[in-house]
Coordinates of C-alpha atoms in Angstrom, one line a residue:
Chain A
M1 CA -17.3 9.4 -13.8
I2 CA -16.8 7.4 -10.6
E3 CA -20.0 5.8 -9.5
V4 CA -20.1 4.2 -6.1
R5 CA -23.1 2.0 -5.8
H6 CA -24.3 0.6 -2.5
L7 CA -20.8 -0.1 -1.3
T8 CA -20.6 -2.3 1.8
K9 CA -17.7 -3.8 3.6
Q10 CA -17.9 -6.2 6.5
F11 CA -14.9 -7.1 8.6
G12 CA -16.0 -10.1 10.7
H13 CA -19.0 -8.8 12.7
H14 CA -18.0 -5.2 12.1
L15 CA -19.8 -3.3 9.4
A16 CA -17.1 -0.8 8.3
V17 CA -18.9 0.6 5.3
N18 CA -22.7 0.4 5.2
D19 CA -24.4 1.0 1.8
I20 CA -22.5 4.1 0.6
S21 CA -23.6 5.5 -2.8
F22 CA -22.4 8.6 -4.6
S23 CA -20.9 9.7 -7.9
V24 CA -18.2 12.1 -8.9
E25 CA -18.0 13.7 -12.3
K26 CA -14.9 15.1 -14.0
R27 CA -14.0 18.7 -13.0
E28 CA -15.4 17.9 -9.5
I29 CA -13.2 17.8 -6.4
L30 CA -14.9 15.8 -3.7
A31 CA -13.8 16.0 -0.1
F32 CA -14.3 13.0 2.0
L33 CA -14.8 13.8 5.6
G34 CA -15.6 11.9 8.7
P35 CA -14.2 11.0 12.1
N36 CA -11.3 8.5 12.3
G37 CA -12.7 5.0 11.8
A38 CA -15.8 6.2 10.0
G39 CA -14.8 4.1 6.9
K40 CA -13.1 6.7 4.7
S41 CA -10.0 4.7 4.0
T42 CA -11.9 1.5 3.6
T43 CA -14.2 3.1 1.0
M44 CA -11.2 4.4 -0.9
R45 CA -9.5 1.0 -0.8
M46 CA -12.6 -0.5 -2.3
I47 CA -12.8 2.2 -5.0
T48 CA -9.2 1.6 -6.0
G49 CA -9.7 -2.2 -6.0
F50 CA -7.3 -3.0 -3.1
F51 CA -9.9 -5.3 -1.6
P52 CA -13.3 -6.3 -2.9
P53 CA -16.5 -5.0 -1.4
T54 CA -18.7 -7.3 0.6
G55 CA -21.6 -5.8 -1.3
G56 CA -22.2 -3.2 -4.0
T57 CA -19.7 -2.1 -6.6
V58 CA -17.8 0.9 -8.0
I59 CA -17.9 1.8 -11.7
I60 CA -14.9 3.8 -13.1
D61 CA -15.8 5.3 -16.4
G62 CA -17.9 2.2 -17.3
N63 CA -15.5 -0.4 -15.9
D64 CA -16.7 -2.3 -12.9
I65 CA -13.9 -2.6 -10.3
R66 CA -15.1 -6.1 -9.5
T67 CA -15.3 -7.6 -12.9
D68 CA -13.1 -5.4 -15.0
S69 CA -10.6 -4.4 -12.3
L70 CA -7.5 -3.9 -14.5
A71 CA -9.1 -1.5 -16.9
A72 CA -10.6 0.5 -14.0
R73 CA -7.3 0.6 -12.1
Q74 CA -5.5 1.8 -15.2
K75 CA -7.6 5.0 -15.2
M76 CA -7.0 5.8 -11.5
G77 CA -4.2 7.3 -9.6
Y78 CA -4.1 6.5 -5.9
L79 CA -2.3 8.0 -2.9
P80 CA -2.8 5.7 0.0
E81 CA -2.8 6.9 3.6
N82 CA 0.7 7.6 5.0
A83 CA 2.1 7.6 1.4
P84 CA 3.9 4.3 1.3
V85 CA 7.0 4.2 -1.0
Y86 CA 9.8 1.6 -1.2
P87 CA 12.4 3.2 1.1
D88 CA 15.5 1.6 -0.5
M89 CA 14.7 3.0 -4.0
R90 CA 15.9 6.2 -5.6
V91 CA 13.2 8.7 -6.5
T92 CA 13.7 8.4 -10.3
A93 CA 14.0 4.6 -10.2
Y94 CA 10.8 4.4 -8.2
L95 CA 8.9 6.6 -10.7
N96 CA 10.4 4.7 -13.6
F97 CA 9.1 1.5 -12.0
C98 CA 5.6 2.9 -11.6
A99 CA 5.7 4.2 -15.2
E100 CA 6.7 0.8 -16.5
I101 CA 3.9 -0.9 -14.6
R102 CA 1.5 1.6 -16.1
G103 CA 2.7 0.7 -19.6
L104 CA 4.8 3.8 -20.4
T105 CA 8.0 2.9 -22.2
G106 CA 11.0 4.5 -23.9
R107 CA 10.9 8.2 -24.6
S108 CA 7.3 8.8 -23.4
R109 CA 8.3 7.3 -20.1
R110 CA 11.4 9.5 -19.7
D111 CA 9.4 12.6 -20.6
R112 CA 6.5 11.8 -18.2
V113 CA 8.9 11.0 -15.3
A114 CA 10.8 14.2 -15.9
E115 CA 7.6 16.3 -16.2
T116 CA 6.1 14.8 -13.1
L117 CA 9.4 15.3 -11.1
E118 CA 9.2 19.0 -12.1
R119 CA 5.5 19.3 -11.3
C120 CA 6.0 17.9 -7.8
F121 CA 9.1 19.9 -7.1
L122 CA 11.2 16.8 -6.9
T123 CA 13.8 17.4 -9.5
H124 CA 16.6 18.3 -7.1
V125 CA 16.1 15.1 -5.0
R126 CA 15.7 12.8 -8.0
D127 CA 18.8 10.8 -7.3
Q128 CA 18.2 10.5 -3.5
T129 CA 17.1 7.3 -1.8
V130 CA 13.6 7.6 -0.6
S131 CA 14.6 6.7 3.0
T132 CA 16.7 9.8 3.2
L133 CA 13.8 12.1 2.4
S134 CA 11.7 14.0 4.8
K135 CA 8.1 13.2 5.4
G136 CA 6.9 16.0 3.1
Y137 CA 9.1 14.8 0.2
K138 CA 8.1 11.2 0.7
Q139 CA 4.5 12.4 0.4
R140 CA 5.3 14.2 -2.8
V141 CA 7.0 11.1 -4.3
C142 CA 3.9 9.1 -3.6
F143 CA 1.8 11.9 -5.0
A144 CA 4.0 12.0 -8.1
Q145 CA 3.4 8.3 -8.5
S146 CA -0.4 8.9 -8.5
I147 CA -0.4 11.5 -11.2
L148 CA 2.4 10.0 -13.3
H149 CA 0.2 8.4 -15.9
D150 CA -2.1 11.4 -16.0
P151 CA -5.1 9.5 -14.8
D152 CA -8.7 10.7 -15.2
Y153 CA -9.5 9.8 -11.7
L154 CA -7.5 10.6 -8.6
I155 CA -8.1 9.1 -5.2
L156 CA -6.1 10.8 -2.5
D157 CA -6.2 9.5 1.1
E158 CA -5.2 12.4 3.4
P159 CA -2.8 14.0 0.9
T160 CA -1.9 16.8 3.3
D161 CA -1.5 14.8 6.5
G162 CA 1.8 15.5 8.3
L163 CA 2.9 18.3 6.0
D164 CA 3.9 21.8 7.0
P165 CA 1.6 24.8 6.1
N166 CA 3.7 25.6 3.0
Q167 CA 3.7 22.1 1.7
K168 CA -0.1 21.8 2.4
H169 CA -0.6 24.9 0.3
E170 CA 1.5 23.4 -2.5
V171 CA -0.5 20.2 -2.5
R172 CA -3.8 22.1 -2.5
Q173 CA -2.5 24.2 -5.4
M174 CA -1.6 21.1 -7.4
I175 CA -5.0 19.5 -6.7
R176 CA -6.8 22.6 -7.9
E177 CA -4.6 22.9 -11.0
M178 CA -5.4 19.4 -12.0
S179 CA -9.1 19.5 -11.5
P180 CA -10.3 20.8 -14.9
S181 CA -9.4 17.4 -16.5
K182 CA -10.0 15.0 -13.6
A183 CA -12.4 13.8 -11.1
I184 CA -10.7 13.9 -7.7
I185 CA -11.7 12.4 -4.4
F186 CA -9.6 13.3 -1.4
S187 CA -10.1 12.7 2.3
T188 CA -9.0 15.1 5.0
H189 CA -9.4 16.2 8.5
I190 CA -8.6 19.8 7.8
L191 CA -11.9 21.6 7.3
D192 CA -10.3 24.8 5.9
E193 CA -9.1 22.6 3.0
V194 CA -12.7 21.8 2.1
E195 CA -13.6 25.4 1.7
T196 CA -10.5 26.4 -0.3
V197 CA -10.2 23.3 -2.5
C198 CA -13.3 21.3 -3.2
S199 CA -16.5 21.8 -4.9
R200 CA -18.4 19.2 -2.9
A201 CA -18.1 17.4 0.4
I202 CA -19.4 14.1 1.7
I203 CA -19.4 13.4 5.4
I204 CA -19.5 9.8 6.5
A205 CA -19.9 8.5 10.0
D206 CA -20.2 4.9 11.1
G207 CA -19.9 3.8 7.5
K208 CA -22.8 5.8 6.2
V209 CA -23.1 9.0 4.2
V210 CA -24.6 11.5 6.6
A211 CA -24.2 14.6 4.4
D212 CA -23.5 15.3 0.7
D213 CA -23.4 19.0 -0.1
T214 CA -21.3 21.9 -1.3
P215 CA -19.1 23.5 1.4
G216 CA -21.5 26.5 1.3
G217 CA -24.5 24.3 1.7
L218 CA -22.9 22.5 4.6
K219 CA -22.1 25.8 6.3
R220 CA -25.7 26.8 6.0
R221 CA -26.6 23.9 8.2
S222 CA -24.7 25.6 11.0
S223 CA -26.9 26.9 13.8
L224 CA -24.7 30.1 13.6
H225 CA -25.3 30.6 9.9
G226 CA -26.6 34.1 9.2
T227 CA -26.2 35.3 12.7
I228 CA -24.8 38.9 13.1
L229 CA -21.9 39.6 15.3
L230 CA -21.9 43.2 16.6
T231 CA -19.0 44.7 18.6
A232 CA -19.4 48.1 20.1
A233 CA -17.4 50.3 22.5
G234 CA -18.6 51.3 25.9
P235 CA -20.1 49.4 28.8
L236 CA -22.8 46.9 28.2
P237 CA -26.2 48.7 28.4
D238 CA -28.6 47.0 30.8
D239 CA -31.6 46.4 28.6
I240 CA -29.7 45.8 25.4
C241 CA -30.9 42.3 24.6
P242 CA -34.6 42.9 24.9
Y243 CA -34.1 46.2 23.0
F244 CA -32.7 44.4 20.0
E245 CA -35.0 41.5 20.2
K246 CA -37.9 43.9 19.5
I247 CA -36.6 44.6 16.0
T248 CA -38.6 42.9 13.3
G249 CA -36.7 39.9 11.9
V250 CA -34.6 39.4 15.1
S251 CA -35.4 36.3 17.0
Q252 CA -32.8 36.3 19.8
V253 CA -29.8 38.2 21.1
A254 CA -27.0 36.7 23.1
I255 CA -24.0 38.3 24.8
V256 CA -20.8 36.8 23.5
D257 CA -18.3 38.8 25.3
T258 CA -17.8 41.9 27.5
E259 CA -14.3 43.1 28.1
Q260 CA -12.3 46.3 28.7
G261 CA -14.8 48.8 27.5
R262 CA -16.3 46.9 24.6
F263 CA -19.0 44.2 24.2
T264 CA -20.0 41.7 21.5
L265 CA -23.5 40.5 20.8
R266 CA -24.6 37.7 18.6
I267 CA -27.9 38.5 17.0
F268 CA -30.0 35.5 15.6
P269 CA -32.3 36.5 12.8
D270 CA -35.7 34.8 12.2
D271 CA -34.6 33.8 8.7
P272 CA -30.8 33.5 8.1
E273 CA -31.2 34.3 4.4
T274 CA -32.9 37.7 4.8
S275 CA -30.7 40.4 6.3
C276 CA -31.9 42.7 9.0
I277 CA -28.6 44.5 9.4
N278 CA -30.0 47.8 8.3
R279 CA -32.7 47.8 11.0
I280 CA -30.2 46.7 13.6
L281 CA -27.9 49.5 12.7
T282 CA -30.7 52.1 12.8
A283 CA -31.7 50.8 16.2
A284 CA -28.2 51.0 17.4
N285 CA -27.9 54.6 16.3
W286 CA -31.0 55.6 18.2
K287 CA -29.4 54.1 21.3
N288 CA -26.1 56.0 20.5
I289 CA -24.2 52.8 20.5
D290 CA -20.6 53.3 19.2
I291 CA -20.3 50.3 16.7
L292 CA -16.8 49.0 16.1
S293 CA -17.6 46.2 13.8
V294 CA -20.4 44.2 12.3
S295 CA -20.1 40.9 10.6
V296 CA -22.4 38.1 9.3
E297 CA -21.4 34.6 10.2
E298 CA -21.4 32.2 7.3
G299 CA -21.4 29.2 9.6
R300 CA -18.5 27.0 10.6
L301 CA -17.7 23.7 9.1
D302 CA -16.2 22.3 12.3
E303 CA -19.4 23.0 14.1
V304 CA -21.5 21.4 11.4
F305 CA -19.1 18.5 11.3
R306 CA -19.5 17.9 15.0
Q307 CA -23.2 18.3 14.8
I308 CA -23.6 15.8 12.1
T309 CA -21.1 13.2 13.2
A310 CA -21.6 13.2 16.9
D311 CA -22.8 9.9 18.2
P312 CA -26.4 10.4 19.3
E313 CA -25.6 8.3 22.4
D314 CA -22.9 10.7 23.4
A315 CA -24.9 13.8 22.8
Chain B
M1 CA -7.5 -8.9 -19.2
H2 CA -4.5 -7.5 -20.9
P3 CA -2.6 -9.0 -23.8
K4 CA 0.4 -11.3 -23.4
G5 CA 3.0 -8.6 -24.1
N6 CA 1.9 -6.8 -21.0
F7 CA 2.2 -9.9 -18.9
V8 CA 5.9 -10.2 -19.7
R9 CA 6.5 -6.4 -19.4
I10 CA 4.9 -6.2 -15.9
L11 CA 6.6 -9.4 -14.8
W12 CA 9.9 -8.0 -15.9
A13 CA 9.3 -4.6 -14.2
I14 CA 8.5 -6.3 -10.9
M15 CA 11.5 -8.7 -11.2
K16 CA 13.9 -5.8 -12.0
R17 CA 12.7 -3.8 -9.0
E18 CA 12.9 -6.7 -6.7
L19 CA 16.4 -7.7 -7.8
A20 CA 17.5 -4.1 -7.5
G21 CA 16.1 -4.1 -4.1
Y22 CA 18.2 -7.1 -3.1
F23 CA 21.4 -5.6 -4.3
G24 CA 20.5 -2.2 -3.0
S25 CA 20.5 -3.5 0.6
P26 CA 23.1 -5.3 2.6
V27 CA 20.9 -8.4 2.8
A28 CA 22.1 -9.6 -0.6
Y29 CA 25.8 -9.4 0.2
V30 CA 25.4 -10.8 3.7
F31 CA 23.5 -13.7 2.2
L32 CA 26.0 -14.3 -0.6
V33 CA 29.0 -14.2 1.8
I34 CA 27.4 -16.5 4.3
F35 CA 26.2 -18.9 1.7
L36 CA 29.6 -19.2 0.1
L37 CA 31.5 -19.4 3.4
L38 CA 29.2 -22.0 4.8
S39 CA 29.2 -24.2 1.7
G40 CA 33.0 -24.0 1.6
F41 CA 33.2 -24.8 5.2
F42 CA 30.9 -27.8 5.0
T43 CA 32.6 -29.1 1.8
F44 CA 36.2 -28.8 3.0
Y45 CA 35.9 -29.5 6.7
L46 CA 32.8 -31.6 7.3
S47 CA 32.9 -33.6 4.1
R48 CA 36.7 -33.6 3.9
F49 CA 36.8 -32.8 0.3
F50 CA 40.6 -33.1 -0.1
E51 CA 41.0 -36.2 2.1
A52 CA 38.2 -38.0 0.3
G53 CA 40.4 -38.3 -2.7
Q54 CA 37.5 -38.1 -5.2
A55 CA 37.1 -35.3 -7.7
D56 CA 33.3 -34.9 -7.3
L57 CA 31.0 -32.5 -5.6
Q58 CA 28.9 -35.0 -3.6
G59 CA 30.3 -33.6 -0.4
F60 CA 29.3 -30.1 -1.5
F61 CA 25.7 -30.9 -2.6
Q62 CA 24.8 -33.1 0.3
W63 CA 24.7 -30.1 2.5
H64 CA 22.5 -28.0 0.3
P65 CA 19.1 -29.1 1.8
W66 CA 20.4 -28.0 5.3
L67 CA 21.9 -24.8 4.1
F68 CA 18.9 -23.8 2.1
M69 CA 16.6 -24.7 4.9
F70 CA 17.9 -21.6 6.8
L71 CA 19.1 -19.3 4.0
V72 CA 16.3 -19.5 1.6
P73 CA 13.6 -18.6 4.1
A74 CA 15.8 -15.6 5.0
V75 CA 15.7 -14.5 1.4
A76 CA 12.0 -15.1 1.1
M77 CA 10.8 -13.6 4.4
R78 CA 10.8 -10.1 3.2
L79 CA 8.9 -10.7 -0.1
W80 CA 5.4 -10.0 1.2
A81 CA 5.8 -9.3 4.9
E82 CA 7.9 -6.2 4.1
E83 CA 5.3 -5.0 1.6
R84 CA 2.6 -5.4 4.1
R85 CA 4.5 -3.7 6.9
L86 CA 5.5 -0.7 4.7
G87 CA 2.0 -0.4 3.2
T88 CA 3.4 -0.6 -0.3
L89 CA 1.3 -3.7 -0.9
E90 CA -1.6 -1.3 -1.1
L91 CA 0.0 0.5 -4.1
L92 CA 1.2 -2.7 -5.8
F93 CA -2.3 -4.2 -5.7
T94 CA -4.0 -1.0 -6.9
F95 CA -1.7 -0.8 -9.9
P96 CA -3.1 -2.5 -13.0
V97 CA -1.3 -5.7 -12.1
T98 CA -2.8 -9.1 -11.6
P99 CA -1.8 -11.1 -8.5
T100 CA -0.2 -13.7 -10.7
E101 CA 2.1 -11.2 -12.2
A102 CA 3.0 -9.7 -8.8
I103 CA 3.6 -13.1 -7.1
L104 CA 5.5 -14.7 -10.0
G105 CA 7.6 -11.5 -10.5
K106 CA 8.7 -11.5 -6.9
F107 CA 9.2 -15.2 -6.8
L108 CA 11.3 -15.3 -10.0
A109 CA 13.4 -12.4 -8.8
A110 CA 14.2 -14.2 -5.5
W111 CA 14.9 -17.4 -7.4
C112 CA 17.2 -15.6 -9.8
F113 CA 19.1 -14.2 -6.8
I114 CA 19.6 -17.7 -5.3
G115 CA 20.6 -18.8 -8.8
I116 CA 23.3 -16.1 -8.7
A117 CA 24.5 -17.4 -5.3
L118 CA 24.7 -21.0 -6.7
F119 CA 26.5 -19.8 -9.8
L120 CA 29.1 -18.1 -7.6
T121 CA 30.1 -21.6 -6.3
F122 CA 31.7 -22.2 -9.7
P123 CA 35.3 -22.2 -8.2
L124 CA 34.5 -25.5 -6.6
V125 CA 33.7 -27.0 -10.0
L126 CA 37.0 -25.6 -11.4
T127 CA 38.8 -27.1 -8.4
T128 CA 37.4 -30.6 -9.2
L129 CA 38.4 -30.1 -12.8
Y130 CA 41.9 -29.2 -11.8
L131 CA 42.2 -32.2 -9.4
G132 CA 40.8 -34.8 -11.6
S133 CA 38.2 -35.5 -14.3
P134 CA 34.8 -35.3 -12.7
D135 CA 31.6 -36.2 -14.5
L136 CA 30.3 -32.8 -15.5
G137 CA 26.9 -34.2 -16.4
V138 CA 26.4 -35.3 -12.8
T139 CA 27.6 -31.9 -11.6
F140 CA 25.2 -30.1 -13.9
C141 CA 22.3 -32.3 -12.7
A142 CA 23.2 -31.7 -9.1
Y143 CA 23.1 -27.9 -9.7
V144 CA 19.7 -28.2 -11.4
G145 CA 18.4 -30.3 -8.5
S146 CA 19.8 -27.8 -6.0
F147 CA 18.3 -24.9 -7.8
L148 CA 14.9 -26.6 -8.0
M149 CA 15.1 -27.5 -4.3
A150 CA 15.8 -23.8 -3.5
G151 CA 12.8 -23.0 -5.6
V152 CA 10.6 -25.3 -3.5
F153 CA 11.9 -23.7 -0.2
L154 CA 11.5 -20.3 -1.7
S155 CA 7.9 -21.0 -2.6
V156 CA 7.3 -22.1 1.0
G157 CA 9.0 -18.9 2.3
S158 CA 7.0 -16.7 -0.1
M159 CA 3.8 -18.3 1.1
T160 CA 4.6 -17.9 4.8
S161 CA 5.7 -14.3 4.1
A162 CA 2.3 -13.5 2.7
L163 CA 0.7 -14.8 6.0
T164 CA 2.2 -12.1 8.2
R165 CA 3.6 -8.7 8.6
S166 CA 6.4 -10.0 10.7
Q167 CA 9.5 -11.3 8.9
V168 CA 10.6 -13.3 11.9
V169 CA 7.3 -15.2 12.1
S170 CA 7.5 -15.8 8.3
F171 CA 11.1 -17.1 8.7
I172 CA 10.3 -19.5 11.5
L173 CA 7.2 -20.9 9.8
A174 CA 9.2 -21.4 6.6
V175 CA 12.1 -23.1 8.4
V176 CA 9.7 -25.5 10.1
I177 CA 7.9 -26.4 6.9
C178 CA 11.2 -26.8 5.1
L179 CA 12.5 -29.0 7.9
F180 CA 9.4 -31.2 7.5
L181 CA 9.9 -31.4 3.8
I182 CA 13.5 -32.6 4.4
L183 CA 12.8 -35.0 7.3
A184 CA 9.8 -36.6 5.7
G185 CA 12.0 -39.0 3.8
F186 CA 14.3 -40.0 6.7
P187 CA 14.1 -43.6 7.9
P188 CA 13.1 -42.7 11.5
I189 CA 10.2 -40.7 10.3
I190 CA 9.2 -43.4 7.8
Q191 CA 9.5 -46.1 10.5
M192 CA 7.3 -44.0 12.8
F193 CA 4.5 -44.3 10.2
S194 CA 5.2 -47.7 8.8
G195 CA 4.2 -49.6 12.0
W196 CA 0.5 -48.6 11.8
A197 CA -0.2 -46.4 8.7
P198 CA -1.4 -47.9 5.4
L199 CA 1.3 -48.3 2.8
W200 CA 0.0 -45.5 0.6
L201 CA 0.4 -43.0 3.5
V202 CA 4.0 -44.2 4.2
D203 CA 4.9 -43.8 0.6
G204 CA 3.1 -40.5 0.4
V205 CA 5.0 -39.1 3.3
A206 CA 8.3 -40.4 2.0
S207 CA 7.7 -39.0 -1.5
I208 CA 6.9 -35.5 -0.1
S209 CA 10.5 -35.3 1.0
V210 CA 12.8 -33.1 -1.0
I211 CA 15.7 -35.3 0.1
T212 CA 14.5 -38.4 -1.8
H213 CA 14.2 -36.4 -5.0
F214 CA 17.3 -34.4 -4.5
A215 CA 19.4 -37.5 -3.9
A216 CA 18.3 -39.0 -7.2
I217 CA 19.1 -35.9 -9.2
S218 CA 22.4 -35.2 -7.5
R219 CA 23.6 -38.7 -8.5
G220 CA 23.0 -37.6 -12.0
V221 CA 19.6 -39.1 -12.6
L222 CA 17.5 -36.3 -14.1
D223 CA 14.1 -38.1 -13.8
L224 CA 11.0 -36.3 -15.1
R225 CA 9.1 -37.4 -12.0
D226 CA 11.5 -35.6 -9.7
I227 CA 11.3 -32.5 -11.7
L228 CA 7.5 -32.7 -11.8
Y229 CA 7.6 -33.1 -8.0
Y230 CA 9.6 -29.9 -7.5
L231 CA 7.5 -28.0 -10.0
S232 CA 4.2 -29.2 -8.5
V233 CA 5.2 -28.3 -4.9
M234 CA 6.3 -24.9 -6.2
G235 CA 3.0 -24.4 -8.1
F236 CA 1.0 -25.5 -5.1
M237 CA 2.7 -23.1 -2.8
I238 CA 2.4 -20.2 -5.3
V239 CA -1.3 -20.8 -5.6
V240 CA -1.7 -20.9 -1.8
N241 CA 0.3 -17.7 -1.7
G242 CA -2.1 -16.1 -4.2
V243 CA -5.2 -17.3 -2.2
I244 CA -3.7 -15.9 1.0
L245 CA -3.0 -12.5 -0.6
Q246 CA -6.4 -12.3 -2.2
N247 CA -8.2 -13.0 1.0
R248 CA -6.3 -10.5 3.1
E249 CA -8.7 -8.1 4.8
S250 CA -6.1 -5.5 5.6
A251 CA -2.8 -4.1 4.3

């Protein structure tokens, strides 16, 4: 388990990370969200022991990163932001170096390096110099480095940044495949990733945790969560909004769109968790409305993200 | 803390990577060629090796402080500045590696590299052997002294390299400090102090100079105090190097 306890980091007068606490168990994939400069990378650098916290600490499987740093680091794999790799080294030589540092020797080292090359789809570039590789491949080499020693804990700082959609998909796939045996923390700006990959998300803003929830739980915080979108053919009837608002369970109706012979309404229920779709459909039938589609909005993470992280002074 | 075997293993892994890095880039070959050309030029043209009529390498070694003053900081400047610029420092320092292992590993690799450069001057020794019968003991001592002096300059360069992301800044700082270490023993500098400063300060400044110690060793006097001087300056710089790296607040 990774336990982050009251982690604080001060750079001069600037409080970059302000009393962050959370913990991640094995089998969990935690997404780390937040605007740029919120303190995500700083937090990850303290978790991995790159620099010491000003206050608080991190416990990796019982090893305190401040007092028992080497043991803690041995159990972690880390992919820093921008995936730094020595540009003048060949891929295999680089991974061999990392394996040697991690204490793998002889046959077990060769096997691990070969296995990791394969797993990260790097086998065909194994003899190339890193500087000749494209951004996506460099990212993979650095990723390979982080899983080389099969660590129990994986810290990935924007692992999909700068990759094309196919490569993003591959990285997500790898993260998901590894999750049964590991605790994984990764930071991202891509909110779709949160829904498809992780089991929990933490949003930080101004160095503080402002939300710690499942992706579904976060979506439920959206003001649009549980609203019903109804699209129908025909011109917009005049009294349609008050008509629907009379239905039990409906609190408000808004016109989203009217264009070329169709209109779309957004119906806000009193309680997002109890459906009133049946009553709405019945009411629509009475009015002879030609319904084209009906959908229930789950809520949008990007909206929740903006809502939570917006600076109150800006709002 | 991990057992002793790991210390050697990690040190060796870092040294190997670093040395491979030197020879994998043109820097190494440029350095070797320039070092050998310049030392040959100084020995044969400025010191008039053949005209001097003496089968010794005094005229070769006397230039080493000045050669090393520029060339060693050029080797050292990339040690840490490059790691910081590339961001690879972040990986190195999140590996299960102590700062001592990382610093010593890199330092020893660079020192080995300079050792290789020095070794490649062996044709000069062969020349003196061909021309006469030089005192090989003196030559050996001079090589040891030269190697130790290079180590001192290297430790300075490694320290300044840790201060900055810019190799140029690191190079200039290192050259200035090396210049001070050379000039501290020169009569004009000593006279500048001797008028007003207490005797201990004058002696102190003079004894900081690598020249004083190098001169003794290159005459064939392998004094323990001189060796201690070199090792303690190196040790001091390496400790400062570690303090700088541990107090960095960013990559």
